[in-house]
Coordinates of C-alpha atoms and ligand atoms in Angstrom, one line a residue:
X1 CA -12.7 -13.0 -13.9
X2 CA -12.8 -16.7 -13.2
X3 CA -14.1 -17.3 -10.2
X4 CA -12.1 -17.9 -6.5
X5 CA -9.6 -15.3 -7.9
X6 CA -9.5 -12.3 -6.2
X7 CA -9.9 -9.3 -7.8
X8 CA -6.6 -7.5 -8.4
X9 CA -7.8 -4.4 -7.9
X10 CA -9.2 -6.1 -4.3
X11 CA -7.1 -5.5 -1.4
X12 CA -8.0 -5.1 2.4
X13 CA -5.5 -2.0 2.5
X14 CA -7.2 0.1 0.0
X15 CA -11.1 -0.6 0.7
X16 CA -12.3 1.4 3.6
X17 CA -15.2 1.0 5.8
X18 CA -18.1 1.0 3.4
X19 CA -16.5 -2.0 1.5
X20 CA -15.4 0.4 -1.6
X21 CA -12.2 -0.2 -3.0
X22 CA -9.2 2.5 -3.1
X23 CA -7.2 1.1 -5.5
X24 CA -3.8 2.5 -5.8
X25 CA -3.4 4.4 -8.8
X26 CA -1.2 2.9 -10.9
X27 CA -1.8 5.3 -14.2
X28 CA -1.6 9.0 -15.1
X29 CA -3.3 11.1 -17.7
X30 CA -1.3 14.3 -18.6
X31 CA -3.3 16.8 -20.1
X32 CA -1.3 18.1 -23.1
X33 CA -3.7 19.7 -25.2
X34 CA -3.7 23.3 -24.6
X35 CA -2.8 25.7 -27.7
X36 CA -0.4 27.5 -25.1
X37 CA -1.3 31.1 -25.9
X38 CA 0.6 32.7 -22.7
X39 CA 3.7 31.5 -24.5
X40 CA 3.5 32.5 -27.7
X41 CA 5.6 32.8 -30.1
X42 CA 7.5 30.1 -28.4
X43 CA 4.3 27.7 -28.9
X44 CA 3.5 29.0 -32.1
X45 CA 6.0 26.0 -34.0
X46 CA 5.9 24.2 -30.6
X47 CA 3.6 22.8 -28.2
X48 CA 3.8 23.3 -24.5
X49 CA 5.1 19.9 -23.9
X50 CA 7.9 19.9 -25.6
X51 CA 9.2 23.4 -25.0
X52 CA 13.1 23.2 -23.8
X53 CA 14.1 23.4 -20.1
X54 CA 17.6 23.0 -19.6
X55 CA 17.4 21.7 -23.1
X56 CA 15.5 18.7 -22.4
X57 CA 11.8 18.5 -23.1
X58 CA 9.4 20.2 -20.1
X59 CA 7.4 16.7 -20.0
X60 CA 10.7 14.9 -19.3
X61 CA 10.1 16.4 -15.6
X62 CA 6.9 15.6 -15.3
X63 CA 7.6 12.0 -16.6
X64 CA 10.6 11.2 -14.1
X65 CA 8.4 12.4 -11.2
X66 CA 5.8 9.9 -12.4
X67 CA 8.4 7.2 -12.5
X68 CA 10.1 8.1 -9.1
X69 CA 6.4 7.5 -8.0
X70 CA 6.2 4.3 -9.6
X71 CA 3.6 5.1 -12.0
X72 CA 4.9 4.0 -15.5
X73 CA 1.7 4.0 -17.8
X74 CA 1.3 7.5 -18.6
X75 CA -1.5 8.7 -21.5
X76 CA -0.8 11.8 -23.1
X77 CA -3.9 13.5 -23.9
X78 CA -2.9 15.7 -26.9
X79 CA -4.8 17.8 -29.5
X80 CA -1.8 20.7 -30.5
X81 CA 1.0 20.0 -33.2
X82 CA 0.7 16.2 -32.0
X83 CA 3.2 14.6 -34.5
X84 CA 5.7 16.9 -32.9
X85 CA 5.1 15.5 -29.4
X86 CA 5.3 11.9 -30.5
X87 CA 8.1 12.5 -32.6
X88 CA 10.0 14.4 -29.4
X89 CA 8.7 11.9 -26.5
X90 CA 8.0 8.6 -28.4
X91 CA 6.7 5.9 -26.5
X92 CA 8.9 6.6 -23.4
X93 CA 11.3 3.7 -22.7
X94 CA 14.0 6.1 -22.2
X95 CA 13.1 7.3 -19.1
X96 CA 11.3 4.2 -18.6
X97 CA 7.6 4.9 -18.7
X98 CA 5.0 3.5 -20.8
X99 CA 3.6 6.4 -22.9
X100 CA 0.4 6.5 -25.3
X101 CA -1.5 9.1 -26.8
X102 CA -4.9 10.2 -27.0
X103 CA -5.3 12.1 -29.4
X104 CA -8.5 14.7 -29.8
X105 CA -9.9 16.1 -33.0
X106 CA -11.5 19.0 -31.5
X107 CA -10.2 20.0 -28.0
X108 CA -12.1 18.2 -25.5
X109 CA -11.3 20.7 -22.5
X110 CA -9.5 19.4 -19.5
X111 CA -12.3 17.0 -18.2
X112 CA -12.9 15.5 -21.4
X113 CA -9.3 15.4 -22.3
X114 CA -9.6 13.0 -19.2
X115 CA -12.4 11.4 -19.6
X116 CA -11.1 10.1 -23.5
X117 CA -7.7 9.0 -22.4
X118 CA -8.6 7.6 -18.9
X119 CA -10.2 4.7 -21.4
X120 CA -6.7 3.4 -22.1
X121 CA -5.7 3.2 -17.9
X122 CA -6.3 1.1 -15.3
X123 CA -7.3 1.6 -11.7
X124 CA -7.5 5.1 -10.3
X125 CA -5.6 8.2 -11.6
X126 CA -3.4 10.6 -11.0
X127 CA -4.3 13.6 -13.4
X128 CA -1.2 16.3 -14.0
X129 CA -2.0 19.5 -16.1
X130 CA 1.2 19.2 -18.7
X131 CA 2.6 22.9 -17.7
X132 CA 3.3 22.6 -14.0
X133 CA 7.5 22.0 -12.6
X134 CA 6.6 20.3 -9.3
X135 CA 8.4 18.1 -7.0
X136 CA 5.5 17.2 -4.9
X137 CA 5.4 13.9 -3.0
X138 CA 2.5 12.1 -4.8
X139 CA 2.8 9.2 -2.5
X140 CA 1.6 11.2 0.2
X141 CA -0.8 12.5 -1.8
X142 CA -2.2 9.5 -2.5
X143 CA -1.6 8.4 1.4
X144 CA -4.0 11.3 2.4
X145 CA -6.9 10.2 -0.3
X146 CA -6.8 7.1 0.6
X147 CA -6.4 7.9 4.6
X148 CA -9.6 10.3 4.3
X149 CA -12.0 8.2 2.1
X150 CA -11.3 11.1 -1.2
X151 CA -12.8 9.8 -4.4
X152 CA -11.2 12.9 -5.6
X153 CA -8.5 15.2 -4.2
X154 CA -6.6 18.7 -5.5
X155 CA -3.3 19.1 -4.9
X156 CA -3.5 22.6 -3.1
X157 CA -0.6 25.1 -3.6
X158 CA -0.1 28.6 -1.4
X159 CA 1.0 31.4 -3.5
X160 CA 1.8 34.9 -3.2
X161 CA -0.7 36.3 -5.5
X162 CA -3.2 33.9 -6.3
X163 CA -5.5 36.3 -8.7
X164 CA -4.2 34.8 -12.1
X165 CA -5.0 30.9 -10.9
X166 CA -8.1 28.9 -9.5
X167 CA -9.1 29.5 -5.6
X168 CA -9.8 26.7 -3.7
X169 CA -11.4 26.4 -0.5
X170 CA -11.8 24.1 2.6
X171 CA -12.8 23.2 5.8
X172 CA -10.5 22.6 8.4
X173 CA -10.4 19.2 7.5
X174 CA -9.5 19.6 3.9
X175 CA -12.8 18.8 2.4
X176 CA -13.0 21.3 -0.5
X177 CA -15.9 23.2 0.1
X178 CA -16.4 26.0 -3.1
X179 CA -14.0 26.8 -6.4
X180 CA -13.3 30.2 -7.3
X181 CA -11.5 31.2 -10.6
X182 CA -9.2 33.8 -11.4
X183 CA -10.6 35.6 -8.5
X184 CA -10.8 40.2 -8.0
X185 CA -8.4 41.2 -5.3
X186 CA -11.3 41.4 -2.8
X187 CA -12.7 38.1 -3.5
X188 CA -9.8 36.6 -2.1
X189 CA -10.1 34.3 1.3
X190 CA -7.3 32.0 0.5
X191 CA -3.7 31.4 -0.6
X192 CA -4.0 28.4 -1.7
X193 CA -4.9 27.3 -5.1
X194 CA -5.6 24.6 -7.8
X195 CA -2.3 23.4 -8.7
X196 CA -3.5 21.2 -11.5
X197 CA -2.6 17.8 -9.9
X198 CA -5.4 15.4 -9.0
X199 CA -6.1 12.4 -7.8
X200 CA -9.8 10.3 -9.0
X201 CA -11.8 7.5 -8.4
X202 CA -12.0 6.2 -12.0
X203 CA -16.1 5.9 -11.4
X204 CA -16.1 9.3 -11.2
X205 CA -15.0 9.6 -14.6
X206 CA -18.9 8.6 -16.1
X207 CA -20.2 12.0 -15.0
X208 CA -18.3 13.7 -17.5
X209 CA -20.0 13.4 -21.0
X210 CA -18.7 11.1 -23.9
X211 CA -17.1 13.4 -27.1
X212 CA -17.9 16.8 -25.9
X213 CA -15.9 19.9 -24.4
X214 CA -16.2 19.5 -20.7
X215 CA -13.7 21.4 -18.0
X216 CA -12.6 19.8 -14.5
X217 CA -12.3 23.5 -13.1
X218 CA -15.5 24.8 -13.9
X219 CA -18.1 22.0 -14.6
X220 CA -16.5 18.7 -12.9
X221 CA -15.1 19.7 -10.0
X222 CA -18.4 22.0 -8.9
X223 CA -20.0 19.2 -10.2
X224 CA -18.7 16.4 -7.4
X225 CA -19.6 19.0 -5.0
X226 CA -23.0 19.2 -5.8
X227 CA -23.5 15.6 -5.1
X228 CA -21.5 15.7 -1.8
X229 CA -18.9 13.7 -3.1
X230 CA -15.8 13.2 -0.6
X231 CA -13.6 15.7 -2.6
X232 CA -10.7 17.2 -0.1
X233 CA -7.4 19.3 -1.1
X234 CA -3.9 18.0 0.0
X235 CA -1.9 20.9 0.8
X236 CA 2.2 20.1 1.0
X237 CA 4.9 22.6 0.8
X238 CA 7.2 21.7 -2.6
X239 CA 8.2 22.9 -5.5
X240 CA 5.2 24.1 -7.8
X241 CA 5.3 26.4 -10.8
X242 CA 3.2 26.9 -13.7
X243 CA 5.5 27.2 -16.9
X244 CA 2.6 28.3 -18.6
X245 CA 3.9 31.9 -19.9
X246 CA 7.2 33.3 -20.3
X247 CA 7.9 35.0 -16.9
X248 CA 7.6 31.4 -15.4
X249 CA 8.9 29.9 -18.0
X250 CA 12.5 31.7 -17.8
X251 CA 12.4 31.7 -13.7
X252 CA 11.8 27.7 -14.0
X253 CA 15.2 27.7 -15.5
X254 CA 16.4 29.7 -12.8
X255 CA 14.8 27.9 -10.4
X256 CA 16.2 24.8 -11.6
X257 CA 20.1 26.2 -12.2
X258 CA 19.4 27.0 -8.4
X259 CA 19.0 23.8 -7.5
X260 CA 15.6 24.4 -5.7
X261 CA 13.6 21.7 -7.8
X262 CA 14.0 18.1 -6.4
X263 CA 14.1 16.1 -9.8
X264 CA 16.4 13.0 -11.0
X265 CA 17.3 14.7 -14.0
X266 CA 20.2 16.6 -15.0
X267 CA 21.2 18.3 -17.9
X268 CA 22.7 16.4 -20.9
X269 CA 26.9 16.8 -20.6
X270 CA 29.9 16.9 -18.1
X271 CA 29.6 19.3 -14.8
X272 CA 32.2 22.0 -14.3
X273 CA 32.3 24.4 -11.9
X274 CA 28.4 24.6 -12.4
X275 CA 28.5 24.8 -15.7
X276 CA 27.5 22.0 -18.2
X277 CA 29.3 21.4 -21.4
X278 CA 27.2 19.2 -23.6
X279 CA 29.6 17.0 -26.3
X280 CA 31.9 19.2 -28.8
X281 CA 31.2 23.0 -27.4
X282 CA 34.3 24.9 -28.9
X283 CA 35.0 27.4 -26.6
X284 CA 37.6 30.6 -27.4
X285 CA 40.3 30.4 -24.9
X286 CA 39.3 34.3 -24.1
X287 CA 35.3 33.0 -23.5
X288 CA 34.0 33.3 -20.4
X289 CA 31.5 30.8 -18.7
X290 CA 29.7 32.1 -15.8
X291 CA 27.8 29.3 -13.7
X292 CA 25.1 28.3 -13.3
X293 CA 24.4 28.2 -17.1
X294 CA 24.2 25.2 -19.4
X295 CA 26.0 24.8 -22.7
X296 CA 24.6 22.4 -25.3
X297 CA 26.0 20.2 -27.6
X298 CA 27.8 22.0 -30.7
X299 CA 28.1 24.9 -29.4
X300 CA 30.8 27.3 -30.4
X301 CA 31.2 30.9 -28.2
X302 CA 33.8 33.2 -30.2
X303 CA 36.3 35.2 -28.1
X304 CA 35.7 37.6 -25.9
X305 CA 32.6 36.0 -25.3
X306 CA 31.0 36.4 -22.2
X307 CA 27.9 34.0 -20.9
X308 CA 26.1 33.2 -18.0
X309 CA 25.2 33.0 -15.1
X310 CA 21.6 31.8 -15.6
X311 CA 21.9 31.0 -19.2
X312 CA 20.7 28.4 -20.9
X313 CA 22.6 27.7 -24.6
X314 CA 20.4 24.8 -26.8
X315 CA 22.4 22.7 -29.1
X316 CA 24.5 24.0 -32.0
X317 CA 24.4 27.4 -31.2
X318 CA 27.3 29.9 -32.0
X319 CA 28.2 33.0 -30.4
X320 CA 30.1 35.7 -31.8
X321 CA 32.9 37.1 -30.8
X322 CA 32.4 39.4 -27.8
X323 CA 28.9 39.2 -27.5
X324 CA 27.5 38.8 -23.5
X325 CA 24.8 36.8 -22.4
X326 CA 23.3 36.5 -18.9
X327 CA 19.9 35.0 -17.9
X328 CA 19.6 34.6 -21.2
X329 CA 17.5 31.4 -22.6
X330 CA 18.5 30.4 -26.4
X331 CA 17.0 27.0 -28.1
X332 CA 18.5 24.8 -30.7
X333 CA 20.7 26.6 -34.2
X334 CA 20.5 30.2 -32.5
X335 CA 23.5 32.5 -34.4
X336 CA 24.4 35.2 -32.0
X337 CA 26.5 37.6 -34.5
X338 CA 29.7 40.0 -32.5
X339 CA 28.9 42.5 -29.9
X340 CA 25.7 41.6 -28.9
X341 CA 23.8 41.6 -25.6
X342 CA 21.3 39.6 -24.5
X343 CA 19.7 39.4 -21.1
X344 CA 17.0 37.9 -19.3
X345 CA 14.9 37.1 -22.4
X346 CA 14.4 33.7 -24.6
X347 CA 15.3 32.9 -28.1
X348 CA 13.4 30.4 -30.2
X349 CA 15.3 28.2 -32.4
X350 CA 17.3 29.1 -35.7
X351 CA 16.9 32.8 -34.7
X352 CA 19.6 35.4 -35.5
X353 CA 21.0 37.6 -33.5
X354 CA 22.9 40.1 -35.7
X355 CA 25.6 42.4 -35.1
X356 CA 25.6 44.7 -31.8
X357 CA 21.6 44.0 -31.4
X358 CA 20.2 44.4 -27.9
X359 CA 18.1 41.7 -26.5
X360 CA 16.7 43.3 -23.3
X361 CA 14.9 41.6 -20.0
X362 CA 11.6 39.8 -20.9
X363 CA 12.0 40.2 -24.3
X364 CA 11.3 37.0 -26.9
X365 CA 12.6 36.4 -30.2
X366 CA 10.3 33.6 -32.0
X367 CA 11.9 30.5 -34.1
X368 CA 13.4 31.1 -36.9
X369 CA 13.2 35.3 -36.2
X370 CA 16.0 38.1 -36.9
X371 CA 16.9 41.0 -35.1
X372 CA 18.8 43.1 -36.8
Ligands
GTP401 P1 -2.9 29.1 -22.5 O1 -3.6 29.1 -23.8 O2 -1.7 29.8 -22.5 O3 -3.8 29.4 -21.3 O4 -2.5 27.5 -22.2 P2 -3.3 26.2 -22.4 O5 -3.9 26.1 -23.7 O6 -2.3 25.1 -22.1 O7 -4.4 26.3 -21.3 P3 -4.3 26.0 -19.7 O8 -3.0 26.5 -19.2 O9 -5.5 26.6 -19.1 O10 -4.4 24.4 -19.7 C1 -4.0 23.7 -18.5 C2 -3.6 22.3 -19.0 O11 -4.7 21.6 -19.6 C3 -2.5 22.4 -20.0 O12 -1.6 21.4 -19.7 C4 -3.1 22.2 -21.3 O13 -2.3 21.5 -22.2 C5 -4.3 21.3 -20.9 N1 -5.5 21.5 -21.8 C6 -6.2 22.7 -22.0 N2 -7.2 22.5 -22.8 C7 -7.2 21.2 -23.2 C8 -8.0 20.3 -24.0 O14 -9.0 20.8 -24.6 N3 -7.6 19.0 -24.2 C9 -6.6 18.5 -23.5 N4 -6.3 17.2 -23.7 N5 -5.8 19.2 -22.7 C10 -6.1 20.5 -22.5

């Protein structure tokens, strides 16, 4: 840097007492890696990121929240069905981030997913896990880290029953004091868990070895402890759900329909009377449209028809005639034949639906599959 010139990342609001800078973080690294076994089939053809919600592609939420943050350069660190990402996401102008890819051979694990696409990023970094819906206030966030000295912080969510996540505990004044994952019923002295959003001190990132598996949850973050790091949680109340199997997946949807999920986007289409009608939907004038429930583009519902509320229809679906949907999730190309009923399950894309077939609650019908 030549000299006299200050050093951009310099600046008397973000260096605390002991002369160290806290940089605003100006990028993100979305770990997008995972093979997504919780979801299969759905992830079988395609990858966590991309899954629909609401017909747009999951990461679309996690990319406007980003951008409503005012973080823009986003890496993707991928290593599942890649091309299909890229292909779906591109290099994000359209929802006006800058998006790259990392992209591993062999899985790295979440800390060296990290560590190999934090190369690409400037400044400090907000890290998201690429399967959580959240509305969270990362400003704040960042306002505490920087307000408490954190070279690392957790964003810490209470939950009913925390056994299937990551425990996290503190003191009373945040600083994270021991990791516990996927704790037994008695183990449990906490609510709140690991809601896979951090915030980290680039530096940090040099403890985590070069090319090899390494995970944040298990290695790194016990890690930082170990050398007394300042590591705190930030505990908010928002919106926070992992869409990482298909329970969650479907209530996301519902969540969202409901309104309860403070994001910029909408579905793709006009609004009417809480239902949204993507371009060309031929509808029988003896369908029935219960809202809140989403209608592609393309798609045709027979007579006697009878969808929603809660249901999500992807683009070019067809419906035939008197067949009933509700809470039902169905992706791109789905044929629904007559006299069918389908409820509070997901269909993958180009699957058939024949004839008077049952779908029934929880139930998942992979791309491409039949039920006769
Ligand atoms: P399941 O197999 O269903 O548990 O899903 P998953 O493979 O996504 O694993 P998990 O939910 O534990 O992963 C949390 C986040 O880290 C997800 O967003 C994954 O995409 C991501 N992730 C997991 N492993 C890797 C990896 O090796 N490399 C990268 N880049 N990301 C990963």
């Amino acid at each position: 840097m030549p000299k006299g010139l200050p050093d951009p990342r310099w600046h008397p609001r973000h260096a605390d007492q002991r002369g160290r800078a806290l940089d605003t973080a100006r990028s993100a690294v979305i770990l997008a890696g995972g093979q997504g076994t919780r979801l299969r089939p759905l992830t079988l053809g395609r990858p966590k990121p991309i899954v629909p919600l609401l017909n747009l592609p999951f990461l679309h939420y996690q990319l406007a929240l980003l951008r409503r943050h005012g973080i823009q350069d986003v890496v993707l660190a991928c290593s599942y069905l890649v091309e299909a990402v890229q292909k779906t996401l591109g290099d994000g102008r359209d929802l006006g981030v800058k998006l790259r890819y990392v992209v591993e051979a062999e899985p790295l694990g979440t800390a060296g997913g990290v560590r190999n696409a934090a190369d690409l990023t400037d400044g400090n970094l907000v890290v998201l896990n690429g399967d959580v819906l959240t509305d969270v206030d990362l400003g704040a966030m960042l306002s505490s880290h920087e307000a408490r000295g954190a070279r690392a912080s957790i964003y810490l969510t209470p939950v009913e029953d925390p056994t299937p996540y990551g425990l996290v505990e503190t003191d009373a004044s945040g600083r994270i004091l021991g990791f516990l994952e996927k704790p037994a019923r008695e183990q449990i002295t906490t609510n709140t868990i690991n809601a896979g959003i951090y915030l980290l001190d680039r530096n940090l990132l040099e403890l985590i070895p070069r090319g090899q598996a390494v995970s944040l949850e298990r290695e790194f973050f016990p890690g930082l402890l170990a050398r007394q790091v300042p590591f705190f949680g930030f505990v908010a109340r928002a919106y926070w759900r992992d869409i990482g199997n298909l329970e969650q997946y479907r209530q996301a949807h519902v969540d969202l329909l409901r309104g309860t999920v403070n994001t910029p986007l909408t579905p793709t289409g006009t609004r009417r009377d809480d239902v949204w009608f993507g371009e060309g939907v031929t509808l029988a004038a003896s369908a029935r449209v219960a809202g809140p429930s989403v209608l592609g583009s393309s798609v045709t519902l027979e007579a006697e028809t009878s969808v929603g509320p809660f249901t999500v229809i992807g683009n070019g679906v067809s419906v035939g005639r008197g067949s009933r949907l509700e809470g039902a999730i169905l992706w791109d190309e789905v044929r629904v034949g007559q006299d069918a009923v389908l409820r509070e399950c997901v269909v993958g894309s180009g699957a058939q639906i024949r004839a008077g077939a049952h779908v029934g609650p929880g139930a998942v019908v992979a791309e491409n599959g039949v039920v006769p």
